[in-house]
XYZ file of C-alpha atoms in Angstrom:
554
model
C 117.715 52.760 28.301
C 116.818 54.237 24.835
C 114.663 51.088 24.202
C 112.685 51.548 27.398
C 111.929 54.928 26.747
C 110.468 54.053 23.398
C 108.159 51.360 24.799
C 106.652 53.427 27.524
C 105.840 56.624 25.205
C 101.971 57.606 25.292
C 99.497 56.012 22.540
C 97.677 58.227 20.128
C 94.269 59.521 21.071
C 92.403 57.863 18.392
C 93.701 54.477 19.625
C 92.785 55.353 23.063
C 89.032 56.334 21.941
C 88.676 53.094 19.668
C 89.701 50.975 22.641
C 87.419 52.677 24.997
C 84.210 52.522 22.524
C 84.736 49.004 21.371
C 82.538 47.491 23.992
C 79.982 49.788 23.376
C 79.992 49.026 19.693
C 79.864 45.325 20.322
C 76.666 45.943 22.722
C 75.050 48.447 20.026
C 75.331 45.579 17.501
C 74.132 42.663 19.472
C 71.397 44.761 20.695
C 69.958 45.414 16.996
C 70.586 41.890 16.236
C 68.333 40.800 19.205
C 65.775 43.479 18.593
C 65.661 42.241 14.618
C 65.247 38.675 15.811
C 62.544 39.741 18.415
C 60.749 41.509 15.687
C 60.949 38.648 13.227
C 59.804 36.163 16.043
C 56.578 38.416 16.868
C 55.652 39.072 13.225
C 56.493 36.288 11.311
C 53.351 34.218 12.477
C 51.218 36.728 11.476
C 52.600 37.218 8.050
C 49.889 35.662 5.636
C 48.914 35.728 2.054
C 45.130 36.313 1.191
C 43.369 36.030 -2.069
C 40.056 34.955 -3.719
C 39.728 32.517 -6.412
C 37.116 32.753 -9.145
C 36.516 31.041 -12.388
C 34.972 33.115 -15.204
C 33.559 35.390 -12.282
C 32.284 32.634 -10.317
C 33.529 32.266 -6.698
C 35.124 28.963 -6.072
C 35.566 27.021 -2.820
C 38.828 26.560 -1.143
C 38.643 22.627 -1.830
C 38.207 22.948 -5.491
C 41.575 24.581 -6.380
C 45.112 24.140 -5.524
C 47.644 26.916 -4.574
C 51.415 26.848 -4.075
C 53.832 29.626 -3.036
C 57.240 28.372 -4.161
C 57.138 24.837 -2.980
C 54.864 25.510 -0.106
C 50.963 24.349 -0.562
C 48.720 26.936 0.819
C 45.217 28.338 1.026
C 43.971 32.089 1.382
C 45.019 33.123 4.623
C 47.823 30.613 5.360
C 51.134 31.757 7.203
C 54.064 32.193 4.863
C 57.758 33.221 4.854
C 58.995 36.467 3.798
C 60.873 36.939 0.470
C 60.493 36.804 -3.050
C 58.097 34.268 -4.173
C 55.859 32.873 -7.037
C 52.352 32.199 -6.323
C 50.653 29.602 -8.438
C 46.859 28.801 -8.537
C 45.427 25.830 -10.457
C 42.231 24.007 -11.045
C 41.140 21.259 -13.021
C 39.913 22.153 -16.537
C 41.043 25.880 -15.964
C 44.012 27.898 -17.036
C 46.469 28.345 -14.233
C 47.294 31.684 -12.501
C 51.030 32.617 -11.704
C 52.253 35.798 -10.051
C 55.801 36.792 -8.713
C 55.711 38.854 -5.558
C 57.667 39.897 -2.635
C 56.238 38.823 0.838
C 56.928 41.096 3.683
C 55.346 40.944 7.526
C 51.772 41.267 7.948
C 48.969 40.445 5.703
C 49.977 40.373 1.903
C 46.720 40.793 0.026
C 46.508 39.549 -3.376
C 42.937 40.341 -4.259
C 41.113 38.461 -6.913
C 42.643 35.457 -8.835
C 40.520 35.005 -11.801
C 40.949 31.825 -13.767
C 39.419 30.894 -17.149
C 37.807 27.603 -18.081
C 39.638 25.831 -20.917
C 37.358 25.946 -23.908
C 36.634 23.488 -26.444
C 34.182 23.671 -29.488
C 30.942 21.556 -29.705
C 29.491 21.099 -33.145
C 26.078 19.527 -32.665
C 24.070 18.033 -35.459
C 20.412 16.876 -35.088
C 18.357 15.173 -37.816
C 15.409 15.551 -38.088
C 14.792 18.792 -36.118
C 14.301 18.527 -32.441
C 11.468 20.328 -30.743
C 13.880 21.000 -27.759
C 17.469 20.547 -27.367
C 19.092 20.619 -23.752
C 22.955 20.738 -23.244
C 23.971 20.329 -19.594
C 27.409 20.334 -18.677
C 29.488 20.808 -15.172
C 30.062 24.600 -16.096
C 27.724 25.439 -18.547
C 24.110 24.802 -19.975
C 21.794 26.038 -22.510
C 18.539 25.195 -24.298
C 17.540 25.498 -27.875
C 13.683 25.222 -29.314
C 12.999 23.673 -32.802
C 16.615 23.188 -33.561
C 18.565 21.269 -35.939
C 21.937 21.648 -34.023
C 24.414 24.322 -33.269
C 28.228 25.096 -33.027
C 29.014 26.768 -29.909
C 32.310 27.276 -27.755
C 32.082 25.772 -24.494
C 34.002 25.047 -21.135
C 35.705 21.587 -21.432
C 34.021 18.542 -19.706
C 31.660 15.822 -20.092
C 28.162 16.999 -21.386
C 24.497 15.605 -21.548
C 22.960 16.260 -24.785
C 18.863 15.520 -24.471
C 16.727 15.898 -27.659
C 13.093 15.784 -27.578
C 11.293 15.022 -30.633
C 7.494 14.509 -31.097
C 7.315 10.972 -30.033
C 10.766 10.316 -28.662
C 13.446 11.635 -26.257
C 17.150 10.660 -26.431
C 19.936 11.456 -24.119
C 23.633 10.953 -25.026
C 27.010 12.000 -23.280
C 29.597 13.987 -25.274
C 33.046 15.086 -24.088
C 34.610 18.353 -25.163
C 38.188 18.640 -25.316
C 40.704 21.627 -24.732
C 41.112 23.613 -28.083
C 39.276 20.940 -29.999
C 36.465 20.542 -32.265
C 34.034 17.955 -30.912
C 31.550 16.831 -33.379
C 28.191 15.057 -32.538
C 25.735 13.886 -34.875
C 22.384 12.694 -33.432
C 19.998 10.844 -35.917
C 17.656 8.727 -33.986
C 15.702 5.766 -35.657
C 12.584 7.282 -36.691
C 9.942 6.083 -39.280
C 6.353 7.060 -40.707
C 3.059 5.130 -40.921
C 0.301 5.666 -43.332
C -3.068 4.702 -41.730
C -6.031 4.194 -44.083
C -9.685 2.616 -43.644
C -12.352 1.607 -45.811
C -14.871 3.308 -45.544
C -12.835 6.027 -44.336
C -13.469 7.833 -40.995
C -12.499 5.017 -38.697
C -10.898 5.761 -35.342
C -7.593 4.372 -34.553
C -4.947 4.135 -31.701
C -1.423 3.433 -32.431
C 0.516 2.172 -29.316
C 3.869 0.575 -28.438
C 5.457 -0.276 -25.351
C 9.096 -0.580 -24.132
C 11.663 2.078 -23.707
C 9.810 4.718 -25.660
C 5.981 4.021 -25.218
C 3.716 5.727 -27.810
C -0.110 6.102 -27.709
C -1.611 8.083 -30.558
C -5.450 8.206 -31.259
C -7.195 10.039 -34.159
C -9.257 9.524 -37.401
C -8.183 7.691 -40.549
C -6.741 8.426 -42.911
C -3.819 9.821 -41.235
C -0.023 9.868 -41.708
C 2.215 9.759 -38.557
C 5.772 10.827 -38.685
C 8.578 10.855 -36.443
C 7.764 7.600 -34.689
C 10.478 5.636 -33.060
C 11.513 2.344 -35.002
C 10.068 -0.872 -33.202
C 6.967 -2.868 -32.809
C 3.459 -1.364 -32.745
C -0.085 -2.258 -32.411
C -2.769 -0.741 -34.649
C -6.291 -0.699 -33.288
C -9.138 0.593 -35.625
C -12.776 0.720 -34.997
C -16.017 1.949 -36.292
C -18.441 1.814 -33.353
C -18.242 -1.578 -31.902
C -16.656 -2.974 -35.094
C -13.170 -3.346 -34.047
C -9.958 -4.564 -36.017
C -6.401 -5.008 -34.390
C -3.034 -5.914 -36.115
C 0.599 -5.483 -34.868
C 3.289 -3.964 -37.444
C 6.880 -3.195 -37.255
C 8.303 0.064 -38.134
C 12.129 0.253 -39.449
C 14.506 2.872 -39.375
C 13.273 5.686 -42.074
C 10.858 3.536 -43.469
C 7.187 4.337 -44.340
C 4.495 1.630 -43.543
C 1.302 1.558 -44.930
C -1.305 0.018 -42.632
C -5.086 -0.230 -43.789
C -8.221 -1.769 -42.778
C -11.328 -2.897 -44.762
C -14.627 -2.974 -42.866
C -17.064 -5.278 -44.498
C -20.650 -5.835 -43.508
C -23.412 -8.170 -44.097
C -27.343 -8.557 -43.743
C -29.972 -10.303 -41.912
C -33.593 -10.697 -42.500
C -35.707 -11.868 -39.674
C -39.274 -13.250 -40.529
C -42.028 -14.828 -38.147
C -45.389 -16.389 -38.263
C -47.457 -14.451 -37.306
C -45.664 -11.329 -38.218
C -45.270 -8.196 -35.773
C -43.162 -9.824 -33.186
C -40.730 -7.500 -31.592
C -36.855 -8.219 -32.281
C -34.382 -7.772 -29.453
C -30.604 -7.775 -29.668
C -28.740 -8.031 -26.320
C -31.912 -6.940 -24.497
C -32.457 -3.936 -26.846
C -35.246 -3.675 -29.086
C -34.289 -3.084 -32.518
C -37.539 -3.482 -34.616
C -40.545 -5.897 -35.643
C -40.709 -8.697 -38.121
C -40.325 -8.746 -40.841
C -37.300 -6.753 -40.935
C -33.870 -6.528 -42.752
C -30.787 -5.288 -40.915
C -27.841 -4.028 -43.009
C -24.431 -3.098 -42.060
C -23.717 -5.815 -39.674
C -20.310 -6.353 -38.667
C -19.259 -10.277 -39.266
C -19.649 -12.389 -36.255
C -22.427 -14.367 -34.392
C -25.781 -12.702 -33.781
C -28.725 -13.887 -31.420
C -32.011 -12.464 -31.738
C -35.011 -12.764 -29.435
C -38.647 -12.582 -30.740
C -41.423 -11.567 -28.450
C -45.142 -11.030 -29.146
C -48.069 -10.667 -26.725
C -50.124 -13.935 -26.255
C -46.875 -15.932 -27.488
C -43.720 -17.227 -26.021
C -40.597 -15.677 -26.953
C -38.046 -17.651 -28.956
C -34.320 -16.966 -29.791
C -32.800 -17.360 -33.262
C -29.046 -17.277 -34.194
C -27.228 -16.216 -37.661
C -23.517 -16.235 -38.200
C -22.510 -13.226 -40.310
C -19.577 -13.506 -42.763
C -18.444 -10.633 -44.924
C -20.857 -9.054 -47.548
C -23.295 -12.147 -47.195
C -27.170 -11.989 -46.777
C -29.045 -14.130 -44.390
C -32.829 -14.838 -43.918
C -34.200 -16.368 -40.618
C -37.663 -17.486 -40.198
C -39.458 -18.993 -37.397
C -42.946 -19.587 -35.986
C -44.141 -18.155 -32.920
C -45.802 -20.564 -30.434
C -47.818 -20.059 -27.044
C -45.160 -21.164 -24.559
C -47.103 -20.397 -21.320
C -47.574 -23.943 -20.660
C -43.883 -24.880 -21.565
C -42.670 -22.085 -19.457
C -44.713 -23.156 -16.479
C -43.562 -26.668 -16.849
C -40.037 -25.591 -17.190
C -40.087 -23.262 -14.266
C -41.686 -25.933 -12.065
C -38.686 -28.444 -12.816
C -36.284 -25.677 -12.378
C -37.659 -25.032 -8.855
C -37.283 -28.916 -8.186
C -33.879 -29.167 -9.162
C -30.703 -28.668 -6.830
C -30.120 -29.704 -3.122
C -32.860 -27.255 -2.148
C -36.087 -27.532 -3.884
C -38.652 -24.757 -3.499
C -42.065 -26.852 -3.813
C -44.242 -23.788 -3.507
C -42.781 -22.050 -6.354
C -42.884 -25.321 -8.274
C -46.725 -25.682 -7.472
C -47.361 -22.074 -8.666
C -45.573 -22.801 -11.939
C -47.289 -26.186 -12.580
C -50.753 -24.453 -11.988
C -49.681 -22.047 -14.546
C -49.219 -25.015 -17.031
C -52.502 -26.547 -16.300
C -54.335 -23.277 -16.758
C -53.212 -23.486 -20.374
C -53.728 -27.128 -20.548
C -56.108 -28.284 -17.558
C -56.375 -32.023 -18.698
C -52.624 -32.456 -19.393
C -51.631 -35.860 -17.907
C -47.873 -34.727 -17.405
C -48.710 -31.589 -15.563
C -51.188 -33.540 -13.513
C -48.688 -36.191 -12.552
C -45.925 -33.450 -11.853
C -48.544 -31.497 -9.532
C -49.048 -34.711 -7.487
C -45.577 -35.204 -7.051
C -44.947 -31.541 -5.989
C -47.720 -31.585 -3.298
C -46.240 -34.833 -1.597
C -42.850 -32.984 -1.449
C -44.392 -29.904 -0.365
C -46.111 -31.757 2.612
C -42.651 -33.105 3.679
C -41.316 -29.494 3.471
C -43.710 -27.931 5.490
C -42.962 -30.772 8.281
C -39.334 -29.848 8.023
C -39.737 -26.181 8.056
C -41.898 -26.714 11.315
C -39.072 -28.707 13.053
C -36.452 -26.357 11.931
C -38.478 -23.514 13.468
C -38.944 -25.590 16.773
C -35.213 -26.315 16.923
C -34.459 -22.739 16.320
C -36.968 -21.523 19.219
C -35.359 -23.941 21.356
C -31.728 -22.490 20.746
C -33.013 -19.033 21.269
C -34.328 -19.949 24.786
C -31.185 -21.773 25.581
C -29.173 -18.459 24.624
C -31.456 -16.436 26.516
C -31.089 -18.355 29.681
C -27.382 -18.387 29.367
C -27.433 -14.640 28.772
C -29.737 -13.921 31.789
C -27.135 -15.905 34.180
C -24.399 -13.858 32.841
C -26.044 -10.843 33.561
C -26.890 -11.918 37.125
C -23.538 -12.921 37.948
C -21.317 -10.385 36.225
C -22.112 -7.865 38.743
C -20.951 -9.671 41.758
C -17.343 -9.106 42.973
C -14.732 -11.601 41.852
C -17.245 -13.546 39.908
C -14.192 -14.408 37.451
C -12.563 -16.477 40.178
C -15.228 -19.073 40.121
C -16.503 -21.646 37.782
C -19.981 -21.589 36.355
C -21.987 -25.016 36.213
C -24.424 -26.252 33.830
C -27.071 -29.009 34.379
C -29.955 -30.452 32.487
C -33.185 -32.163 33.564
C -36.050 -33.875 31.755
C -38.520 -32.490 34.239
C -40.894 -29.615 34.404
C -39.690 -26.211 35.872
C -42.052 -26.487 38.847
C -40.591 -29.672 39.994
C -36.926 -28.234 39.602
C -38.032 -25.214 41.501
C -39.342 -27.292 44.458
C -36.365 -29.588 44.544
C -33.901 -26.731 44.657
C -35.627 -25.283 47.585
C -35.279 -28.397 49.340
C -31.899 -28.971 48.359
C -30.466 -25.830 49.785
C -31.697 -26.890 53.214
C -30.114 -30.418 52.914
C -26.498 -29.911 51.698
C -23.417 -30.120 53.769
C -23.427 -26.330 53.759
C -26.841 -24.758 54.814
C -27.964 -21.953 52.739
C -30.260 -18.959 53.384
C -32.669 -18.260 50.221
C -31.986 -14.446 49.587
C -34.488 -13.887 46.938
C -36.242 -15.341 44.182
C -36.658 -13.657 40.791
C -38.993 -14.812 38.016
C -37.317 -13.375 34.827
C -40.405 -14.667 32.861
C -42.711 -17.434 32.668
C -39.723 -19.996 31.796
C -36.971 -18.656 33.966
C -36.290 -18.247 37.780
C -33.101 -16.687 39.483
C -32.302 -17.718 42.948
C -29.800 -15.834 45.142
C -28.636 -17.252 48.355
C -26.015 -16.993 51.219
C -24.360 -19.540 53.561
C -25.638 -19.848 57.203
C -23.337 -20.283 60.330
C -20.290 -18.377 61.490
C -17.764 -20.508 59.869
C -19.223 -20.837 56.517
C -20.218 -17.154 56.545
C -19.420 -15.363 53.166
C -20.308 -17.978 50.900
C -23.130 -17.164 48.350
C -24.855 -18.692 45.173
C -26.585 -17.797 42.179
C -28.887 -20.360 40.748
C -30.967 -20.016 37.227
C -33.463 -22.477 36.300
C -35.123 -22.218 32.727
C -37.832 -24.258 30.945
C -36.323 -24.390 27.493
C -38.634 -26.923 26.309
C -42.000 -28.496 27.478
C -40.134 -31.250 29.568
C -36.477 -30.058 29.292
C -35.036 -27.544 32.141
C -31.635 -25.991 32.007
C -30.016 -25.082 35.394
C -26.918 -22.716 35.457
C -25.036 -22.349 38.850
C -22.316 -20.415 40.399
C -20.773 -20.725 44.232
C -18.641 -18.181 45.637
C -16.419 -19.818 48.476
C -13.799 -18.135 50.689
C -11.530 -19.364 53.312
C -9.099 -18.163 55.843
C -5.520 -17.936 54.923
C -2.826 -19.666 56.541
C 0.821 -20.423 55.854
C -0.454 -22.432 52.555
C -1.471 -18.985 51.045
C 0.839 -16.666 49.164
C 2.678 -14.091 51.492
C 0.292 -11.214 50.419
C -2.708 -13.260 51.687
C -1.411 -14.807 54.802
C -3.681 -13.931 57.741
C -6.586 -12.765 55.678
C -9.965 -14.415 56.747
C -11.775 -14.118 53.378
C -9.411 -15.430 50.818
C -11.211 -16.589 47.426
C -10.902 -20.281 47.188
C -8.990 -19.920 44.029
C -5.399 -21.627 43.310
C -4.183 -18.100 42.318
C -3.904 -17.003 46.202
C -2.159 -20.228 47.251
C 1.279 -21.861 46.999
C 1.661 -24.098 44.196
C 1.633 -27.208 46.110
C -1.875 -26.401 47.224
C -3.213 -26.406 43.658
C -4.605 -29.790 43.948
C -6.262 -29.423 47.513
C -7.863 -26.245 46.463
C -9.169 -27.447 43.036
C -10.789 -30.364 45.400
C -12.285 -28.108 47.653
C -13.908 -25.847 45.000
C -15.678 -29.076 43.607
C -17.054 -29.976 46.927
C -20.161 -27.571 47.094
C -21.281 -28.062 43.289
C -20.986 -31.791 43.617
C -22.808 -31.999 47.032
C -25.536 -29.895 45.523
C -25.976 -31.877 42.204
C -26.022 -35.092 44.510
C -28.918 -33.851 46.620
C -30.745 -32.178 43.668
C -30.897 -35.405 41.697
C -32.132 -37.313 44.829
C -34.977 -34.585 45.254
C -35.819 -34.941 41.722
C -36.359 -38.644 41.771
């Protein structure tokens, strides 16, 4: 009984309260955990890190650098996990950026991330001094004037060095490494040429082709320095006296090139004196005359004097020599006339009229000359034949002109009639007068298979008539003709004709014209199998007219 009493004794109050609030405590703990999880779930997607990357103060595009947060690659604005992290930003040829930070919910703004380019030293030496030096690299450039070089600290990378000299421009690539001194010496292949002339004062032009073309002009003597080594051509002249030579310029070499301009003289004499001397059709004096300062070469002088024929004399001038030319002037009007006459007679188309005038000029100087008299007789015979040929040619040209005029008049007469292009033009020729052809045509149109009414007759001119007509009868109505007769020669008549023929369309016509009563007689409007029949019908009228007309002309 004592044991039962001990077991049923009341519990202390603290125990009772603990048991009573245990469910509530558990509920509160679970609620806190759930609220924390809900907060994390809602705010974690909005947790970002932002920053701006610059290199030496210049903004950099996102694709030009790489960034990591711990082991995670990111860019500015990327979603990141919360907690302690290390931000690492790197870029080629630049010093990396590193920063430890604690990431919390929301935007974590880092601000500016300023990188620095890796640096190196460029020691540039140029000999001789360049007029302009341009250094261009991926992150840096500068320009120097009248420079022999420089030593400068620049960002690492590949640079183009361009040096411009007086007659040369060179470009080279130089690589600058990190924390290195990079030496580059530019010493182009240049040389000097010394130009001289005797006598002095000659003009010159030095030129070269190739990768570095050069063209320099001036007066000798002259020293040209800073020329690229290579092959050159020197051209030097005094007036029209020109000399030219090639030369080779080696690196750092001084070359001397000189020309001596040597001159000769020519004395021109004539009997009688006082003849005008011409050189290249330019008057240069009168005989007797001595010409000095002549460059070597051939010379051809022409001497002229009133009352005498001109004569040409030649001389070959060599260096420092003296030449005398003497000639007799002769009255050459006779010889000029004879030469001109023979010249006009030569070739495939001799001009007998000009030849006759020339030989008569020769006879005026020597009236009894047998050679000129015989030549004149031959020319007169040829001129008679030439006049006959010209008359026949003129007659043939006039005939062709009348034929063209008749054809053109017929075209004008028919071109305005509808559907003229669907019908053939016919062309006949008869060796009879126009009056006879006219009368025969008027009889013919009344005797052919199809009877015709003459609508009108037009006289274009004295040689040309045009007839317009239409067919008679109900079954053949709608047909018409145009006939042109032209007297193109005294007994030669050309006749141009065109007939317009229509028919009633049947099942043989193409569908669009079936049932029509005035279909042009042309294969275009009929089925292909009817082409031969249509063509035969088209020939009936002109063949019938021609047959009747030929009978009427007999």
